[in-house]
Coordinates of C-alpha atoms in Angstrom, one line a residue:
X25 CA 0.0 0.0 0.0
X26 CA 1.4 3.2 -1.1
X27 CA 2.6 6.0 1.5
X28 CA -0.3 8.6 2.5
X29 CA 2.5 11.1 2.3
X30 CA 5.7 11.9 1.4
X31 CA 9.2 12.2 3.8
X32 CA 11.2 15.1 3.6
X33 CA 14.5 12.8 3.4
X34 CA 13.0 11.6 0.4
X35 CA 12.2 15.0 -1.4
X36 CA 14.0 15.4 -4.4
X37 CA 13.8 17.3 -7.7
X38 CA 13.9 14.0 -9.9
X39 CA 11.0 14.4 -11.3
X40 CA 8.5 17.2 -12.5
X41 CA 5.6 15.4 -12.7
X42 CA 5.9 14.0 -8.9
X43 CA 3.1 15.6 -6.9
X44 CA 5.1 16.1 -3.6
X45 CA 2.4 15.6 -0.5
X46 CA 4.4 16.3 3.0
X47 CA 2.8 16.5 6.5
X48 CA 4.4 18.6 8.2
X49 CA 4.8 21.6 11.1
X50 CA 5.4 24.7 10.7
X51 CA 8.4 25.7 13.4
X52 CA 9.6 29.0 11.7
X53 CA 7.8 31.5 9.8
X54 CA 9.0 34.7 8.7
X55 CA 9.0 37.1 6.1
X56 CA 11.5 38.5 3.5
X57 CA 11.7 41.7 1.8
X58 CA 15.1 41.1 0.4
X59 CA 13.4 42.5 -3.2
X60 CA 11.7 45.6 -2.6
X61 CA 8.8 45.9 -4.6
X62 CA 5.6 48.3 -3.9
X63 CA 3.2 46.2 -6.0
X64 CA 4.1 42.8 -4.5
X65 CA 3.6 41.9 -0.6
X66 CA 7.1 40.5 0.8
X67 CA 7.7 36.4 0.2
X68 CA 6.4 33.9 2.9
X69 CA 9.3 31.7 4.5
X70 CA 9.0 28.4 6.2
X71 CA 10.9 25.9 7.8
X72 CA 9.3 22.2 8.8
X73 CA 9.6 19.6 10.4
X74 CA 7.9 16.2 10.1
X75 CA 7.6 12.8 12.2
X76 CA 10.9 11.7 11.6
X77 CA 12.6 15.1 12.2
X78 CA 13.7 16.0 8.3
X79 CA 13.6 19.9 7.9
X80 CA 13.1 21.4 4.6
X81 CA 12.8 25.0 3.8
X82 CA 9.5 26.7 1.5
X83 CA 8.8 29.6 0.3
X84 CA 5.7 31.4 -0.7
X85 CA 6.3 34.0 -3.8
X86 CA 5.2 37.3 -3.7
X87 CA 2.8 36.6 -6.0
X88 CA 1.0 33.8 -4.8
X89 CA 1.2 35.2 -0.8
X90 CA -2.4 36.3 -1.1
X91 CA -3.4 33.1 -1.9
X92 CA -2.2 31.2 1.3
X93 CA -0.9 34.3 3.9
X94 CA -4.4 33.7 5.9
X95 CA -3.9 29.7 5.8
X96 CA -0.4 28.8 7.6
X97 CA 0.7 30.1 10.8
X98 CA 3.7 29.3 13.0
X99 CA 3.6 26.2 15.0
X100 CA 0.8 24.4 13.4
X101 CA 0.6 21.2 11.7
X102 CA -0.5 20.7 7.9
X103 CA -0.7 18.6 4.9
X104 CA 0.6 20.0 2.1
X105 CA 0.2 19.1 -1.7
X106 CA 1.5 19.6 -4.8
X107 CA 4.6 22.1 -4.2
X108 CA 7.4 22.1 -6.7
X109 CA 11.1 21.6 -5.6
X110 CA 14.3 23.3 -6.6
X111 CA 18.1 23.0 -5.1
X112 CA 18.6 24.6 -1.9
X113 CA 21.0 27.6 -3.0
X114 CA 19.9 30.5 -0.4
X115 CA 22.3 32.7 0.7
X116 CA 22.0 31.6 4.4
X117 CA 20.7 27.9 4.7
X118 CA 17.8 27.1 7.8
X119 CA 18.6 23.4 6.5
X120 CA 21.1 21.2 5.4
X121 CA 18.3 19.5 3.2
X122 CA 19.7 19.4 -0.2
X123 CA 16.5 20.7 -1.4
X124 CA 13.6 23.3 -0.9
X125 CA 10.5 23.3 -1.8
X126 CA 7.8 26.1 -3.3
X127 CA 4.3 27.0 -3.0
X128 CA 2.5 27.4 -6.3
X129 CA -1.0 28.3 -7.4
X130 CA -2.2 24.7 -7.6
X131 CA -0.7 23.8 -3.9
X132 CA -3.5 22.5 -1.0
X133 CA -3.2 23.2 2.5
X134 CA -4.8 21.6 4.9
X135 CA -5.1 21.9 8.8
X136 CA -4.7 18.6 10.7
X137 CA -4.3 17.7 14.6
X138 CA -0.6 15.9 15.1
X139 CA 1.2 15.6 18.6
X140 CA 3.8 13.4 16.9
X141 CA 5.7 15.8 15.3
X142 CA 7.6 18.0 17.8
X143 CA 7.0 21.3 18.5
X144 CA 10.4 22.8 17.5
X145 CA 13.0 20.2 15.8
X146 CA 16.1 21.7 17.7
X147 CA 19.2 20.1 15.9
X148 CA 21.8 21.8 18.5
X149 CA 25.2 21.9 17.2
X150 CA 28.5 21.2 19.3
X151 CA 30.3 24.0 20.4
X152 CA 33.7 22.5 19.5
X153 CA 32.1 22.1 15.6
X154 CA 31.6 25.5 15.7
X155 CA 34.8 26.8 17.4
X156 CA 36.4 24.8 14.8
X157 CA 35.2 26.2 11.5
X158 CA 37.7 28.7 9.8
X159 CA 35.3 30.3 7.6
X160 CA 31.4 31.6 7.6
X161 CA 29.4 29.0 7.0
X162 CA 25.9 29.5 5.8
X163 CA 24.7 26.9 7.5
X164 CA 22.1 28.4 10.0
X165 CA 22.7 26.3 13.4
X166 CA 20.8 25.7 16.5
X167 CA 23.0 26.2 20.0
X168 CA 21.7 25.7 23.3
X169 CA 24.2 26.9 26.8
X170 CA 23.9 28.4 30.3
X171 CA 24.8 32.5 30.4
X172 CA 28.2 32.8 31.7
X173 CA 28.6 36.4 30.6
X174 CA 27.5 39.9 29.0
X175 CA 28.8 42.9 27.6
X176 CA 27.7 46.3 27.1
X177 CA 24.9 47.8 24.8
X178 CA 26.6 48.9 21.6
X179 CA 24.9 51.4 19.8
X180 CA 26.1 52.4 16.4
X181 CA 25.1 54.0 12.8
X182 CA 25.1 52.4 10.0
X183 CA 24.3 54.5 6.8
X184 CA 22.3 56.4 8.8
X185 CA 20.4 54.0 10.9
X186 CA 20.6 52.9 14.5
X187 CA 21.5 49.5 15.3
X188 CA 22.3 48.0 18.1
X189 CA 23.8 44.8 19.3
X190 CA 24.9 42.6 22.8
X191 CA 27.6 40.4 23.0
X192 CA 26.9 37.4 25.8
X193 CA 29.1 34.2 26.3
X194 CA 27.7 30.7 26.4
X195 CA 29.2 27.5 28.1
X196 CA 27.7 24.5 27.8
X197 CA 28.9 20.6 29.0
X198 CA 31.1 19.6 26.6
X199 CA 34.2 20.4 28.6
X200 CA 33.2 23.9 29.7
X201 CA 33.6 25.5 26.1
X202 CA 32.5 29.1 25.8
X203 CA 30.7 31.0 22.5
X204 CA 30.1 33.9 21.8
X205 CA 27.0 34.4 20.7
X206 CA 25.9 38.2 19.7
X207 CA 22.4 39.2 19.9
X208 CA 20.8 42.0 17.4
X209 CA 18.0 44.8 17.5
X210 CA 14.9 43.5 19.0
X211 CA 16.8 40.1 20.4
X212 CA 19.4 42.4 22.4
X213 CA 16.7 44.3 24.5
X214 CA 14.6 41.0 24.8
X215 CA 17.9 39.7 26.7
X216 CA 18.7 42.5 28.4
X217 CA 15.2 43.4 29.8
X218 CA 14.8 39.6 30.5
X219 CA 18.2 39.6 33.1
X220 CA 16.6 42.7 34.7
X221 CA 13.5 41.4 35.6
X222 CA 15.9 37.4 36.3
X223 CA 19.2 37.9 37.6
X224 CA 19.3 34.6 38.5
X225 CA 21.0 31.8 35.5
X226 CA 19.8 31.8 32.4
X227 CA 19.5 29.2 30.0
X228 CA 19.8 30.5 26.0
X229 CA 18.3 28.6 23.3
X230 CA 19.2 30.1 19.9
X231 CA 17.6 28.7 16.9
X232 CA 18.7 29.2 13.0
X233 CA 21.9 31.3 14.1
X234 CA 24.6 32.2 12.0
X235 CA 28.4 31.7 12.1
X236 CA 30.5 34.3 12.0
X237 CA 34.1 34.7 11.9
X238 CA 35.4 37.6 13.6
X239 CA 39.3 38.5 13.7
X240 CA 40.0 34.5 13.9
X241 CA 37.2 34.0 16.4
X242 CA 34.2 32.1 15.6
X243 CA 30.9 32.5 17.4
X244 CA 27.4 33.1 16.4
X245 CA 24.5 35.6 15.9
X246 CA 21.0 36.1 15.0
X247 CA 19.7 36.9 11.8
X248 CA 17.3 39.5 10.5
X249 CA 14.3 37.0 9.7
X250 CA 15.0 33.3 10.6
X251 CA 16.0 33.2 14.3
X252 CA 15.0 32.7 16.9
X253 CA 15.3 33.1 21.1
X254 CA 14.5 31.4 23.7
X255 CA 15.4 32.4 27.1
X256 CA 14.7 30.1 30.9
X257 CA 11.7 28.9 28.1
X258 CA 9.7 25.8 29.6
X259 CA 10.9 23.2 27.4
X260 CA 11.8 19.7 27.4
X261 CA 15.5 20.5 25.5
X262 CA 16.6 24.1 28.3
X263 CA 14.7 21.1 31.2
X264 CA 17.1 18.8 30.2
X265 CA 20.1 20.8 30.0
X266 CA 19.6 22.3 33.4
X267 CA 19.7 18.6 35.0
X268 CA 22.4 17.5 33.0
X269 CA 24.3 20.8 33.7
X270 CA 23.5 20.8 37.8
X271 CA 24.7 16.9 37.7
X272 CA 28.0 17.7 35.9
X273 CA 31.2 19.4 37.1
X274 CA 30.8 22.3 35.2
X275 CA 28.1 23.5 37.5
X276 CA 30.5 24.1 40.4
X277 CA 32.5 26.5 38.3
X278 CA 29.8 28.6 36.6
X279 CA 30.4 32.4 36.9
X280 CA 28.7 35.5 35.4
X281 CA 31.3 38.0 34.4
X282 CA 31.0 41.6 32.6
X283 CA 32.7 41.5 28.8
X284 CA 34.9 44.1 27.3
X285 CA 33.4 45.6 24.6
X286 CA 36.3 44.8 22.4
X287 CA 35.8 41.6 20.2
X288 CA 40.0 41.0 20.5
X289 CA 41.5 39.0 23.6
X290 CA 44.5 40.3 24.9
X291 CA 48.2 38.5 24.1
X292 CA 48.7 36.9 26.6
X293 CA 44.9 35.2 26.3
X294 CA 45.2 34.9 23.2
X295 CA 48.7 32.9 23.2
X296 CA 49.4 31.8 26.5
X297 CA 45.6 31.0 27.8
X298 CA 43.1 30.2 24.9
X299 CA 45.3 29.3 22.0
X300 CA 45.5 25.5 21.0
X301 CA 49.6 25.2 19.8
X302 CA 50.5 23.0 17.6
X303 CA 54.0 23.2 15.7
X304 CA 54.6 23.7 11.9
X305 CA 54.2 19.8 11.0
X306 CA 51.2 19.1 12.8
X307 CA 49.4 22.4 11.2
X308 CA 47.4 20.0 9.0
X309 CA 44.1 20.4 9.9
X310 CA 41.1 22.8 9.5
X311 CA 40.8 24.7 12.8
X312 CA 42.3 27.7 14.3
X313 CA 45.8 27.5 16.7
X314 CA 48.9 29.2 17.5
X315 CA 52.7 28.0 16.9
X316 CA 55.9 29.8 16.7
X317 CA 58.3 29.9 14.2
X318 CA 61.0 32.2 12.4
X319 CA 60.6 34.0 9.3
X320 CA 63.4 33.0 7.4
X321 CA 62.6 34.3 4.0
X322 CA 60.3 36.8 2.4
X323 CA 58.4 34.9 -0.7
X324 CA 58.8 37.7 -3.3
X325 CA 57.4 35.9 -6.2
X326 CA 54.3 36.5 -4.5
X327 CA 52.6 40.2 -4.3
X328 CA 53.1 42.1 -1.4
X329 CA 50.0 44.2 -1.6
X330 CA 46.9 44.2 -3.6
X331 CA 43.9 46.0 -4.7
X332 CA 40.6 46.0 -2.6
X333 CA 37.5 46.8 -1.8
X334 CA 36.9 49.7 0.3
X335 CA 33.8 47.8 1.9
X336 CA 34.2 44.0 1.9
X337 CA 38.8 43.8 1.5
X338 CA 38.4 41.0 -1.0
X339 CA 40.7 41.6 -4.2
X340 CA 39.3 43.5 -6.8
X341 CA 39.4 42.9 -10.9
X342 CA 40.7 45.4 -13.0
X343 CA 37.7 46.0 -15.7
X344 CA 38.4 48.3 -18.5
X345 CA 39.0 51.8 -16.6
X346 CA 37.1 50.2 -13.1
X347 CA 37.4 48.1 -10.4
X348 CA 35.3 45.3 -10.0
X349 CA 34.2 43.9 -6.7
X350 CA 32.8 40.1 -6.9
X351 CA 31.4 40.1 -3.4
X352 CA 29.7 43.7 -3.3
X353 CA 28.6 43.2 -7.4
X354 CA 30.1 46.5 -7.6
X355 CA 31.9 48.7 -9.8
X356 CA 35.0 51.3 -8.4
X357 CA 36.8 54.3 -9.7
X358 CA 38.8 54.0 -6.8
X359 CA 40.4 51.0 -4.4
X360 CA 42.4 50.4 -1.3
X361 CA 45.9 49.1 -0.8
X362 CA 46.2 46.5 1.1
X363 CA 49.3 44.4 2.7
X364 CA 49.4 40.4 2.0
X365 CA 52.8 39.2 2.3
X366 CA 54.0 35.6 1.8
X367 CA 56.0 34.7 4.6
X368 CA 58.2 31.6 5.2
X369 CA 58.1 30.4 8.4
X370 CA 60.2 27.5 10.2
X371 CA 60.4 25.9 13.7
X372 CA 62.5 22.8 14.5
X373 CA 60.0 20.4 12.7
X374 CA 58.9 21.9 9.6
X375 CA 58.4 25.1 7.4
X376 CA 55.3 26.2 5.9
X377 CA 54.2 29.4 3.7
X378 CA 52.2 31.8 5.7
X379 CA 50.1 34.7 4.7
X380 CA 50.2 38.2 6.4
X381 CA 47.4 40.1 6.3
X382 CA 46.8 43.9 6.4
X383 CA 46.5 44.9 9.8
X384 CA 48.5 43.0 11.7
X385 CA 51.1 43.7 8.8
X386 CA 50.9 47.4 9.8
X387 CA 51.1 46.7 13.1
X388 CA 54.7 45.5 12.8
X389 CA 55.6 47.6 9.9
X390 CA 54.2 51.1 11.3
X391 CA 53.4 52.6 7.6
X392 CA 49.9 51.4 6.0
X393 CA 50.7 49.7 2.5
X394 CA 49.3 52.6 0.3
X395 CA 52.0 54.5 2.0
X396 CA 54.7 52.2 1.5
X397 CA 53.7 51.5 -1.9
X398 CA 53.6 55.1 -3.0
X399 CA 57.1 55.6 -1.4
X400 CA 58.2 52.4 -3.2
X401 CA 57.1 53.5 -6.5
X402 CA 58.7 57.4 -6.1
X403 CA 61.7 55.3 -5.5
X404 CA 61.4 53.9 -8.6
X405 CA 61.4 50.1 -6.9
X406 CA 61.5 46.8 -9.3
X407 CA 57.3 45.5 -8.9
X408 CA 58.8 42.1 -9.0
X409 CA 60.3 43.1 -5.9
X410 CA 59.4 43.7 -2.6
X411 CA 60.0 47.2 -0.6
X412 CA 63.2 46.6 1.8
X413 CA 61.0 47.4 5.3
X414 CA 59.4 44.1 4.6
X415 CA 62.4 42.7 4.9
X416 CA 62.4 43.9 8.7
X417 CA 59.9 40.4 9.5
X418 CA 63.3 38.2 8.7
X419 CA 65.1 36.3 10.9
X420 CA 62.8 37.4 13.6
X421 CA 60.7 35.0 15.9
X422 CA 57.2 35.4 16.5
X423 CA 54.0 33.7 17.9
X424 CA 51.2 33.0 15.5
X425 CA 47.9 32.7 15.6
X426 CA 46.8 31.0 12.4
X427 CA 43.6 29.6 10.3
X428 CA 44.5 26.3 8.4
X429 CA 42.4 25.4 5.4
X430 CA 42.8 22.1 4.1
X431 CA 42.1 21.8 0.4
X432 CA 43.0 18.8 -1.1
X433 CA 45.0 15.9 0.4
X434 CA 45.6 14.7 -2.9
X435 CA 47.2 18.0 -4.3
X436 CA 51.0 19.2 -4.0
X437 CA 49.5 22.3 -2.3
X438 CA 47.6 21.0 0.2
X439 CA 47.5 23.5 2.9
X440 CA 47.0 27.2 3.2
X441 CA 47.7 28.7 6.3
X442 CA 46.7 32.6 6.8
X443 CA 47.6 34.8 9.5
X444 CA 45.1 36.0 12.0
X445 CA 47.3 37.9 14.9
X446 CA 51.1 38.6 15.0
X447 CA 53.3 38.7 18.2
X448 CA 56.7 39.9 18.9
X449 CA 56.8 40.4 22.3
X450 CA 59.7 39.5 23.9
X451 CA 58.4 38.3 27.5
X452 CA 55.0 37.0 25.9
X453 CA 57.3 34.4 23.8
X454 CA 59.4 33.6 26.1
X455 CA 56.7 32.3 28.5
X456 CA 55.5 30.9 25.3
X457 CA 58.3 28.6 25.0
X458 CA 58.1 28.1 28.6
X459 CA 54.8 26.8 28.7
X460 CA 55.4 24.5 25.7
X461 CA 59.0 23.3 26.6
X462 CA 60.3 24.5 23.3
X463 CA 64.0 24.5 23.5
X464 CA 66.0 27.0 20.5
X465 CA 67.2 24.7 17.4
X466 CA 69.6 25.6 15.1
X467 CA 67.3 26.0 11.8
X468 CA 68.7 26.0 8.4
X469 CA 66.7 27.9 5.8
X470 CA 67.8 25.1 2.7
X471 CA 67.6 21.8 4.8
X472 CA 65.5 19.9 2.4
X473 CA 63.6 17.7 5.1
X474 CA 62.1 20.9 6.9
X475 CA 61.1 22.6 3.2
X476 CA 58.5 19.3 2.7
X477 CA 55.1 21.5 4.1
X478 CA 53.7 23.2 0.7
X479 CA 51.1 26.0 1.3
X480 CA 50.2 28.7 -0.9
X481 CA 47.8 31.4 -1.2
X482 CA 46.0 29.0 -4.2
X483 CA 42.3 29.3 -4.0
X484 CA 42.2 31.4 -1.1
X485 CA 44.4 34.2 -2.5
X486 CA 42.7 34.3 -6.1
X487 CA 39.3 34.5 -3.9
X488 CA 41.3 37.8 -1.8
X489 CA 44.0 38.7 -4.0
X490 CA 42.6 38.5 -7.5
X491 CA 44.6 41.2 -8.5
X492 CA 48.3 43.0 -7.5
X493 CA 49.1 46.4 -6.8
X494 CA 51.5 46.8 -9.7
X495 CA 50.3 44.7 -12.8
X496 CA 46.6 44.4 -12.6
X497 CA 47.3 40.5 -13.6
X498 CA 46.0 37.4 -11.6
X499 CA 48.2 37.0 -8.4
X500 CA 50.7 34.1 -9.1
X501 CA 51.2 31.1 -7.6
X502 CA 55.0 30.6 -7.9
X503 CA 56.1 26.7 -6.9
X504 CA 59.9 27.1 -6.2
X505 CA 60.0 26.5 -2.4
X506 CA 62.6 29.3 -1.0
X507 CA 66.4 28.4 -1.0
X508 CA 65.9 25.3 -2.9
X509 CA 67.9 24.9 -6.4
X510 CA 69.3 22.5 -8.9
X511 CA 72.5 22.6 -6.9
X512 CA 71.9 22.2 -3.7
X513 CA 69.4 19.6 -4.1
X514 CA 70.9 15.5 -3.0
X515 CA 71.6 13.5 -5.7
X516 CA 68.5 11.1 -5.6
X517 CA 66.3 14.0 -5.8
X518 CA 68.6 15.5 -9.3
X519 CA 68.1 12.2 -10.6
X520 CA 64.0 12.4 -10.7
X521 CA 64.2 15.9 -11.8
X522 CA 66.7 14.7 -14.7
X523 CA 64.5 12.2 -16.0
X524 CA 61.6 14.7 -16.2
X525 CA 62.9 17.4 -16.9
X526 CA 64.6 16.1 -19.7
X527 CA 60.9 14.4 -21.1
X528 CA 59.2 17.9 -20.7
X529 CA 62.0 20.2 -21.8
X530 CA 63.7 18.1 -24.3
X531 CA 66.7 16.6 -22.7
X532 CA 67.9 20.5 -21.0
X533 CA 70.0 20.3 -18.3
X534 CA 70.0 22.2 -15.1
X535 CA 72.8 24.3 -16.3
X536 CA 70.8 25.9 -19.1
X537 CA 68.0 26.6 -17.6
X538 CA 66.9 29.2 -20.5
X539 CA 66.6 26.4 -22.7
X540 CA 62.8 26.1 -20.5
X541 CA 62.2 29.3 -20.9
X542 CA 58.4 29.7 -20.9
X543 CA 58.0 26.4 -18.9
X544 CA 59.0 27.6 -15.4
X545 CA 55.2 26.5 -14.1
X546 CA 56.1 22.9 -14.7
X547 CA 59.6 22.1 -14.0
X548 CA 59.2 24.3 -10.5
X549 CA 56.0 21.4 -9.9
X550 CA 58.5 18.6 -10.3
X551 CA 61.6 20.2 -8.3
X552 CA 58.6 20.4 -5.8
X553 CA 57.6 16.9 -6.1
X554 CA 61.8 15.6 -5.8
X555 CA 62.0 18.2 -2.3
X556 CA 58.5 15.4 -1.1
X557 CA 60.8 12.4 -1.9
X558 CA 57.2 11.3 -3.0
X559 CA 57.7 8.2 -6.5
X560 CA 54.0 8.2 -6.8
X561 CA 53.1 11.6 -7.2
X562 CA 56.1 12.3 -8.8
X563 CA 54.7 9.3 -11.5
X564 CA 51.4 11.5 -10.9
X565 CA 53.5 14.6 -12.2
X566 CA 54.6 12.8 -15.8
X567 CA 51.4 11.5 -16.5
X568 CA 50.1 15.5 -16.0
X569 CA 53.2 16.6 -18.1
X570 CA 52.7 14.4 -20.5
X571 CA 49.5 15.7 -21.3
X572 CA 50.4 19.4 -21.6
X573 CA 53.0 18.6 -23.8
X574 CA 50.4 16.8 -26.0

C-alpha cells in the first residue's frame, strides 16, 4: 500500500511530474523583503519539520502570498500538496536539506491535529564544531548553553540608521567551552530586559543562528528573519540541560562576568591561555591554533600588496577603466591598498608558507601599505620586488595565531595557512616557549627535510587577492620553495628531476636553464615533487606533463 505522504528525506527534484504531499509543522515563519517591490507583498518563509525530524525549507512567492498568507501560521501542523522543488541555494541555509521546496498556485493546504511531530525540531550543534570552523558558514545552526557572561549595549550607525547589538558568552557541558554568541535589535533588548526582571541563571536557546568569523574567532548571531530566542523557556530540551548541567562538574565552576566591549583578547589570552599550539608539522588540519616559528625568508614571487575593496577587503578585478568587486557586485573608480605578504616560516620540525594580512602587517611595519607602496614607486622600486621594510619580519621570531584550510590531500598544495594575529613580544614568547618546553634549534633555511610542508595562497588568495598592486594580472602562484635549487638539491632528488625534466623540456639540463624558458610553471612542480621524496606523485607529475605537452 502506497505512502499517504511523502518524507522530507526523500524530497528530491527528480521528477516534475511527482506531486510532492508532505505533513508537516510549521516551526519557523518569517517574512523576507530582500526584493523591494511596492506592487508585491514580501515572500512567505518556512521551515518544517515532520515525524521523523527531516527539515526542509519553503517559500511562498510574492505573487502567490495572497493566496495562502491567511492559511499557515507558526507552530501548526498541515498537509501540504502539490509544491514544486528546486536546489537549496539561499544565501544563508535554515537546512542542510539538499533541497527546498515552493508553494505554487495549484498547492493545497490543509489543517490537521498531530502531537507526533515536535513542537520545534532543535538540531543543537557542538560548540567544539563551531569553534572549529575557519570560515562563515551558511549553514544556520541551532546552540543551546547556560549564560556565563555579558557585555555592554553597543549602539552604532550604520548609513544612517541605529542599530544595536549585545555580545553574551555561552558555556555548555562539553568540557566547559565558551561561545560567543551576539544578539541584534529586537533580540538584544529582549535579553537584556529579561536579566533585569531574572538575575538569576539563564538558559539561552538560539535557533537558525549564524556563524560568524570575527578577527579568527568564531561565534554566532542572530539573523534579521530566521532566528529565533529562547530564554529560561519551559521546554523539554533548556529542562534537560539544566539537570544535566547541575549533575555535571561544570556546575560548580559557573560564573557571570561583565565582557569588554572589544571583540579581541589580549596577548597573553590569546597565546598563552586560549590558544591551541600546535607546531609547523602538525598544522594540518582545518581549525584555528597558534605556533611559533621564524621568518626565514620573504616569498617575493608572491605580491606584497593588492587591490581591494573599500567595503568588503576582497581583491578586486581590473575592468576596463574600473574596479570590480565580486562580493559587493560593484563597480569602483577608486580601491584600497592593502598588505598580504607571503612569509616563510620555520620551527624545529617543519616550514610552511604563511600569509600576512593587512593589519597585523601594519602593526609590525608602522606605515599602512598605500603608503609604503607610494614611497616604493617614487623610488622607482622593481614590482617584482618587494619594498626593503618588509624585509624587517626576517630572521625574527614570533607567535602566530593562524587559520589552516585544508584543500585537497591529494594536491601538491595541500595546505593554506593565513595569519590572523602577530606577536613579537619578547616576555610574551618567552613564556610561550616556557609553557610549551620548546628548547631554540639551530634552523637552516635550505635543509631539504624541513622545506617538505607546501602551502600557498591558491584558491584562497585568487578569492582575496585577485589582483596586484603593480600589474593588474592574476596574483601568481609561484612553486619554487625558497632556498631550494638544482645545486643544492641531494643526488637522488637531481636524478628524478633529470629524468623529467629532460621528457618535458627536451633533454635541457639544469645548467641551461633558458633552454625552458616559458616552462618555469612545470619544471618548479617537479623540483617540488623531488623536495616530497614522494615516486607516486612524482609518476602523478609525468602523466600531468605528459598531457600538456600533447
Amino acid at each position: 500500500m502506497a505512502s499517504r505522504y511523502d518524507l522530507i528525506c526523500n524530497v528530491n527534484g527528480g521528477s516534475e511530474h511527482k506531486i510532492w504531499r508532505i505533513k508537516v509543522r510549521v516551526i519557523r515563519l518569517w517574512r523576507s523583503s530582500y526584493f523591494k517591490d511596492n506592487n508585491n507583498k514580501p515572500m512567505i518563509e518556512l521551515v518544517v519539520l515532520d515525524e521523523q525530524g527531516g527539515r526542509i525549507q519553503c517559500t511562498v512567492k510574492s505573487i502567490h502570498v495572497y493566496l495562502f498568507e491567511n492559511s499557515i501560521n507558526e507552530g501548526n501542523v498541515y498537509m501540504l500538496e502539490n509544491l514544486s522543488v528546486a536546489l537549496n541555494s539561499g544565501k544563508y541555509k535554515p537546512t542542510m536539506h539538499k533541497f527546498r521546496m515552493f508553494f505554487k498556485r495549484e498547492t493545497r493546504v490543509t489543517l490537521v491535529e498531530d502531537s507526533s511531530i515536535p513542537l520545534y525540531g532543535f538540531s543543537f550543534v557542538p560548540f567544539v564544531e563551531i569553534l572549529n570552523e575557519t570560515k562563515d558558514d551558511r549553514r544556520l545552526v541551532d546552540v543551546l548553553g547556560v549564560v556565563t557572561g555579558k557585555g555592554n549595549l553597543i549602539e552604532f550607525k550604520k548609513e544612517g540608521k541605529p542599530c544595536n547589538y549585545v555580545v553574551i558568552e555561552l558555556e555548555n557541558i562539553e568540557g566547559g567551552l565558551k561561545l560567543r554568541c551576539t544578539l541584534w535589535e529586537d533580540y538584544a533588548f529582549m535579553f537584556l530586559k529579561h536579566l533585569e526582571d531574572h538575575p538569576s541563571e539563564s538558559y539561552v536557546v538560539l535557533q537558525f543562528a549564524k556563524m560568524k568569523n570575527f578577527k579568527g574567532s568564531v561565534g554566532v548571531s542572530n539573523t534579521t528573519y530566521n532566528s529565533k530566542l529562547f530564554i529560561n523557556a519551559n521546554i523539554p530540551e533548556i529542562e534537560d540541560f539544566q539537570m544535566r548541567l547541575k549533575s555535571s562538574d561544570s556546575q560548580q565552576g559557573i560564573q557571570f562576568s561583565q565582557l569588554s566591549d572589544h571583540a579581541s583578547l589580549t596577548l597573553e589570552e590569546e597565546f598563552l591561555e586560549r590558544g591551541v599550539y600546535k607546531s609547523i608539522a602538525d598544522l594540518k588540519e582545518n581549525s584555528v591554533f597558534v605556533t611559533i616559528g621564524t621568518v626565514k625568508d620573504i616569498e617575493s614571487e608572491y605580491n606584497w600588496c593588492y587591490r581591494s575593496c573599500k567595503k568588503c577587503s576582497l581583491g578586486l578585478k581590473l575592468d576596463g577603466s574600473m574596479f570590480y568587486c565580486k562580493k559587493c557586485v560593484t563597480h569602483y573608480s577608486t580601491f584600497v591598498t592593502r598588505y598580504s605578504i607571503q612569509l616563510r616560516v620555520v620551527d624545529e620540525t617543519d616550514s610552511a608558507s604563511f600569509i600576512l594580512f593587512d593589519k597585523e602587517a601594519s602593526n609590525f611595519l608602522k606605515i599602512p601599505a598605500y603608503e609604503l607602496r607610494t614611497s616604493y614607486i617614487a623610488k622607482g622600486g622593481d614590482k617584482n620586488r618587494h619594498p626593503e621594510e618588509i624585509d624587517s619580519f626576517k630572521d625574527k621570531k614570533f607567535l602566530f595565531k593562524v587559520q589552516v584550510k585544508i584543500q585537497d590531500m591529494e594536491s601538491i598544495v595541500p595546505y593554506v595557512i593565513s595569519i590572523s594575529r602577530l606577536c613579537f613580544e619578547d616576555n610574551i614568547i618567552a613564556s610561550f616557549e616556557k609553557k610549551y618546553q620548546i628548547e631554540e634549534v639551530a634552523l637552516i633555511q635550505d635543509n631539504s627535510k624541513l622545506l617538505s610542508q607546501f602551502t600557498e595562497s591558491s584558491d584562497l588568495l585568487k578569492d582575496i587577492l585577485s589582483v596586484s598592486c603593480d600589474n593588474g594580472v592574476d596574483t601568481p602562484s609561484p612553486l619554487l620553495p625558497t632556498g631550494k635549487t638544482a645545486s643544492n638539491m641531494d643526488s637522488s632528488v637531481i636524478k628524478v628531476l633529470d629524468v623529467d625534466l629532460a621528457e618535458y623540456c627536451g633533454n635541457a639540463s639544469f645548467d641551461t636553464p633558458s633552454k625552458c624558458k616559458g616552462e618555469m610553471h612545470s619544471e618548479q612542480t617537479i623540483v617540488r615533487v623531488a623536495v616530497h621524496g614522494d615516486e607516486q606523485s612524482a609518476k602523478k607529475l609525468r602523466k600531468v606533463i605528459k598531457e600538456e605537452k600533447n
